[in-house]
mmCIF file of C-alpha atoms in Angstrom:
data_model
loop_
_atom_site.group_PDB
_atom_site.id
_atom_site.type_symbol
_atom_site.label_atom_id
_atom_site.label_comp_id
_atom_site.label_asym_id
_atom_site.label_seq_id
_atom_site.Cartn_x
_atom_site.Cartn_y
_atom_site.Cartn_z
ATOM 1 C CA MET A 835 -10.278 -12.437 13.898
ATOM 2 C CA THR A 836 -13.603 -10.872 14.875
ATOM 3 C CA LYS A 837 -13.672 -7.360 13.206
ATOM 4 C CA THR A 838 -13.854 -4.851 15.957
ATOM 5 C CA ILE A 839 -12.791 -1.321 16.655
ATOM 6 C CA HIS A 840 -11.422 -2.685 19.684
ATOM 7 C CA SER A 841 -8.904 -5.193 18.249
ATOM 8 C CA PRO A 842 -5.366 -4.809 19.260
ATOM 9 C CA GLY A 843 -4.345 -3.821 15.589
ATOM 10 C CA GLN A 844 -7.071 -1.099 15.485
ATOM 11 C CA LYS A 845 -5.778 0.307 18.749
ATOM 12 C CA ALA A 846 -2.408 0.348 17.196
ATOM 13 C CA LEU A 847 -3.438 2.153 14.309
ATOM 14 C CA ILE A 848 -5.459 4.574 16.465
ATOM 15 C CA GLU A 849 -2.187 5.216 18.439
ATOM 16 C CA ALA A 850 0.105 5.545 15.605
ATOM 17 C CA LEU A 851 -2.088 8.203 14.052
ATOM 18 C CA THR A 852 -2.637 10.108 17.103
ATOM 19 C CA ASN A 853 1.066 10.156 17.904
ATOM 20 C CA ALA A 854 1.841 11.194 14.441
ATOM 21 C CA ARG A 855 -0.568 14.009 14.606
ATOM 22 C CA LYS A 856 0.621 15.204 17.941
ATOM 23 C CA GLU A 857 4.081 15.097 17.063
ATOM 24 C CA ALA A 858 3.577 17.038 13.896
ATOM 25 C CA GLY A 859 2.185 19.833 16.518
ATOM 26 C CA LEU A 860 -1.392 19.687 14.870
ATOM 27 C CA SER A 861 -4.588 19.820 16.962
ATOM 28 C CA GLN A 862 -7.662 17.710 16.032
ATOM 29 C CA MET A 863 -9.204 20.933 14.513
ATOM 30 C CA ALA A 864 -6.144 21.775 12.442
ATOM 31 C CA LEU A 865 -6.105 18.312 11.118
ATOM 32 C CA ALA A 866 -9.660 18.606 10.455
ATOM 33 C CA GLU A 867 -9.221 21.866 8.512
ATOM 34 C CA ARG A 868 -6.675 20.235 6.369
ATOM 35 C CA LEU A 869 -9.091 17.312 5.425
ATOM 36 C CA HIS A 870 -11.972 19.792 5.050
ATOM 37 C CA CYS A 871 -13.996 17.792 7.729
ATOM 38 C CA HIS A 872 -15.555 18.385 11.118
ATOM 39 C CA GLN A 873 -13.078 17.866 14.265
ATOM 40 C CA SER A 874 -15.620 15.497 15.485
ATOM 41 C CA MET A 875 -14.629 12.990 12.769
ATOM 42 C CA ILE A 876 -11.192 13.221 13.787
ATOM 43 C CA ALA A 877 -12.136 12.699 17.372
ATOM 44 C CA ARG A 878 -14.321 9.592 16.407
ATOM 45 C CA ILE A 879 -11.281 8.082 14.537
ATOM 46 C CA GLU A 880 -8.892 8.835 17.497
ATOM 47 C CA SER A 881 -11.214 7.484 20.079
ATOM 48 C CA GLY A 882 -11.897 4.144 18.140
ATOM 49 C CA GLU A 883 -15.375 5.042 17.393
ATOM 50 C CA ARG A 884 -14.940 5.125 13.606
ATOM 51 C CA ARG A 885 -12.846 2.598 11.593
ATOM 52 C CA ILE A 886 -10.872 3.981 8.753
ATOM 53 C CA ASP A 887 -9.847 2.096 5.264
ATOM 54 C CA VAL A 888 -6.665 2.130 3.621
ATOM 55 C CA VAL A 889 -7.435 4.931 1.291
ATOM 56 C CA GLU A 890 -8.375 7.009 4.394
ATOM 57 C CA LEU A 891 -5.142 5.835 6.104
ATOM 58 C CA VAL A 892 -3.255 7.273 3.209
ATOM 59 C CA VAL A 893 -5.166 10.513 3.101
ATOM 60 C CA LEU A 894 -4.753 11.033 6.872
ATOM 61 C CA ALA A 895 -1.135 10.282 7.193
ATOM 62 C CA ARG A 896 -0.475 12.893 4.119
ATOM 63 C CA ALA A 897 -2.489 15.301 5.889
ATOM 64 C CA ILE A 898 -0.484 14.885 9.098
ATOM 65 C CA GLY A 899 2.761 14.917 7.005
ATOM 66 C CA VAL A 900 3.999 11.572 7.489
ATOM 67 C CA ASP A 901 4.703 8.683 5.066
ATOM 68 C CA PRO A 902 1.402 6.370 5.370
ATOM 69 C CA SER A 903 4.266 3.217 5.301
ATOM 70 C CA ALA A 904 5.543 4.671 8.797
ATOM 71 C CA ILE A 905 2.132 4.432 10.092
ATOM 72 C CA LEU A 906 1.765 0.849 8.964
ATOM 73 C CA GLN A 907 5.098 -0.040 10.396
ATOM 74 C CA ALA A 908 4.208 1.147 13.814
ATOM 75 C CA VAL A 909 0.868 -1.118 13.591
ATOM 76 C CA ALA A 910 2.903 -4.134 12.205
ATOM 77 C CA THR A 911 5.346 -4.051 15.229
ATOM 78 C CA LYS A 912 2.247 -4.192 17.610
ATOM 79 C CA VAL A 913 0.369 -6.921 15.781
ATOM 80 C CA ASP A 914 1.110 -10.519 16.479
ATOM 81 C CA ALA A 915 1.884 -12.499 13.401
ATOM 82 C CA GLN A 916 -0.077 -15.400 14.935
ATOM 83 C CA GLN A 917 -3.319 -13.215 15.544
ATOM 84 C CA LYS A 918 -6.465 -15.099 14.095
ATOM 85 C CA MET A 919 -8.101 -13.791 11.200
#
Protein backbone atom coordinates (compact mmCIF):
# COMPACT_ATOMS: atom_id res chain seq x y z
CA MET A 1 0.00 0.00 0.00
CA THR A 2 1.35 3.38 -0.90
CA LYS A 3 1.55 5.57 2.17
CA THR A 4 -0.78 8.40 1.45
CA ILE A 5 -3.10 10.65 3.34
CA HIS A 6 -5.76 9.66 0.82
CA SER A 7 -5.84 5.92 1.56
CA PRO A 8 -9.13 4.33 2.62
CA GLY A 9 -7.68 3.63 6.06
CA GLN A 10 -6.55 7.20 6.56
CA LYS A 11 -9.95 8.49 5.43
CA ALA A 12 -11.64 6.13 7.90
CA LEU A 13 -9.39 7.38 10.71
CA ILE A 14 -10.17 11.02 9.92
CA GLU A 15 -13.89 10.25 9.78
CA ALA A 16 -13.81 8.39 13.11
CA LEU A 17 -11.91 11.17 14.87
CA THR A 18 -14.08 13.93 13.41
CA ASN A 19 -17.29 12.09 14.28
CA ALA A 20 -16.08 11.43 17.83
CA ARG A 21 -15.18 15.11 18.29
CA LYS A 22 -18.56 16.26 17.03
CA GLU A 23 -20.45 13.66 19.11
CA ALA A 24 -18.55 14.93 22.17
CA GLY A 25 -19.87 18.42 21.37
CA LEU A 26 -16.38 19.83 20.84
CA SER A 27 -15.44 22.41 18.27
CA GLN A 28 -12.02 22.24 16.65
CA MET A 29 -11.05 25.22 18.79
CA ALA A 30 -12.17 23.54 22.02
CA LEU A 31 -10.21 20.40 21.15
CA ALA A 32 -7.16 22.48 20.27
CA GLU A 33 -7.38 24.21 23.65
CA ARG A 34 -7.42 20.82 25.40
CA LEU A 35 -4.34 19.80 23.42
CA HIS A 36 -2.56 23.14 23.83
CA CYS A 37 -2.17 23.53 20.09
CA HIS A 38 -3.56 25.70 17.32
CA GLN A 39 -6.99 25.06 15.83
CA SER A 40 -5.30 24.91 12.43
CA MET A 41 -3.53 21.70 13.48
CA ILE A 42 -6.89 20.05 14.19
CA ALA A 43 -8.19 21.36 10.87
CA ARG A 44 -5.19 19.90 9.02
CA ILE A 45 -5.72 16.52 10.67
CA GLU A 46 -9.44 16.49 9.92
CA SER A 47 -8.96 17.61 6.33
CA GLY A 48 -6.41 14.88 5.71
CA GLU A 49 -3.51 17.26 5.19
CA ARG A 50 -1.64 15.84 8.18
CA ARG A 51 -1.17 12.20 9.15
CA ILE A 52 -1.02 11.19 12.80
CA ASP A 53 0.92 8.42 14.47
CA VAL A 54 -0.42 6.01 17.06
CA VAL A 55 0.74 8.10 20.02
CA GLU A 56 -1.03 11.16 18.61
CA LEU A 57 -4.14 9.01 18.09
CA VAL A 58 -4.15 8.08 21.77
CA VAL A 59 -3.68 11.70 22.84
CA LEU A 60 -6.41 12.94 20.47
CA ALA A 61 -8.89 10.26 21.52
CA ARG A 62 -8.34 10.91 25.20
CA ALA A 63 -8.71 14.68 24.69
CA ILE A 64 -12.01 14.02 22.91
CA GLY A 65 -13.07 11.72 25.75
CA VAL A 66 -13.25 8.42 23.87
CA ASP A 67 -11.35 5.20 24.23
CA PRO A 68 -8.63 5.05 21.53
CA SER A 69 -9.64 1.45 20.81
CA ALA A 70 -13.11 2.69 19.77
CA ILE A 71 -11.46 4.83 17.11
CA LEU A 72 -9.35 1.89 15.95
CA GLN A 73 -12.41 -0.35 15.80
CA ALA A 74 -14.21 2.18 13.60
CA VAL A 75 -11.21 2.19 11.26
CA ALA A 76 -10.88 -1.61 11.29
CA THR A 77 -14.45 -2.06 10.09
CA LYS A 78 -13.71 0.07 7.01
CA VAL A 79 -10.30 -1.29 6.04
CA ASP A 80 -10.32 -4.29 3.77
CA ALA A 81 -8.30 -7.19 5.16
CA GLN A 82 -7.04 -7.90 1.64
CA GLN A 83 -5.71 -4.38 1.17
CA LYS A 84 -2.12 -4.39 -0.06
CA MET A 85 0.62 -3.05 2.17
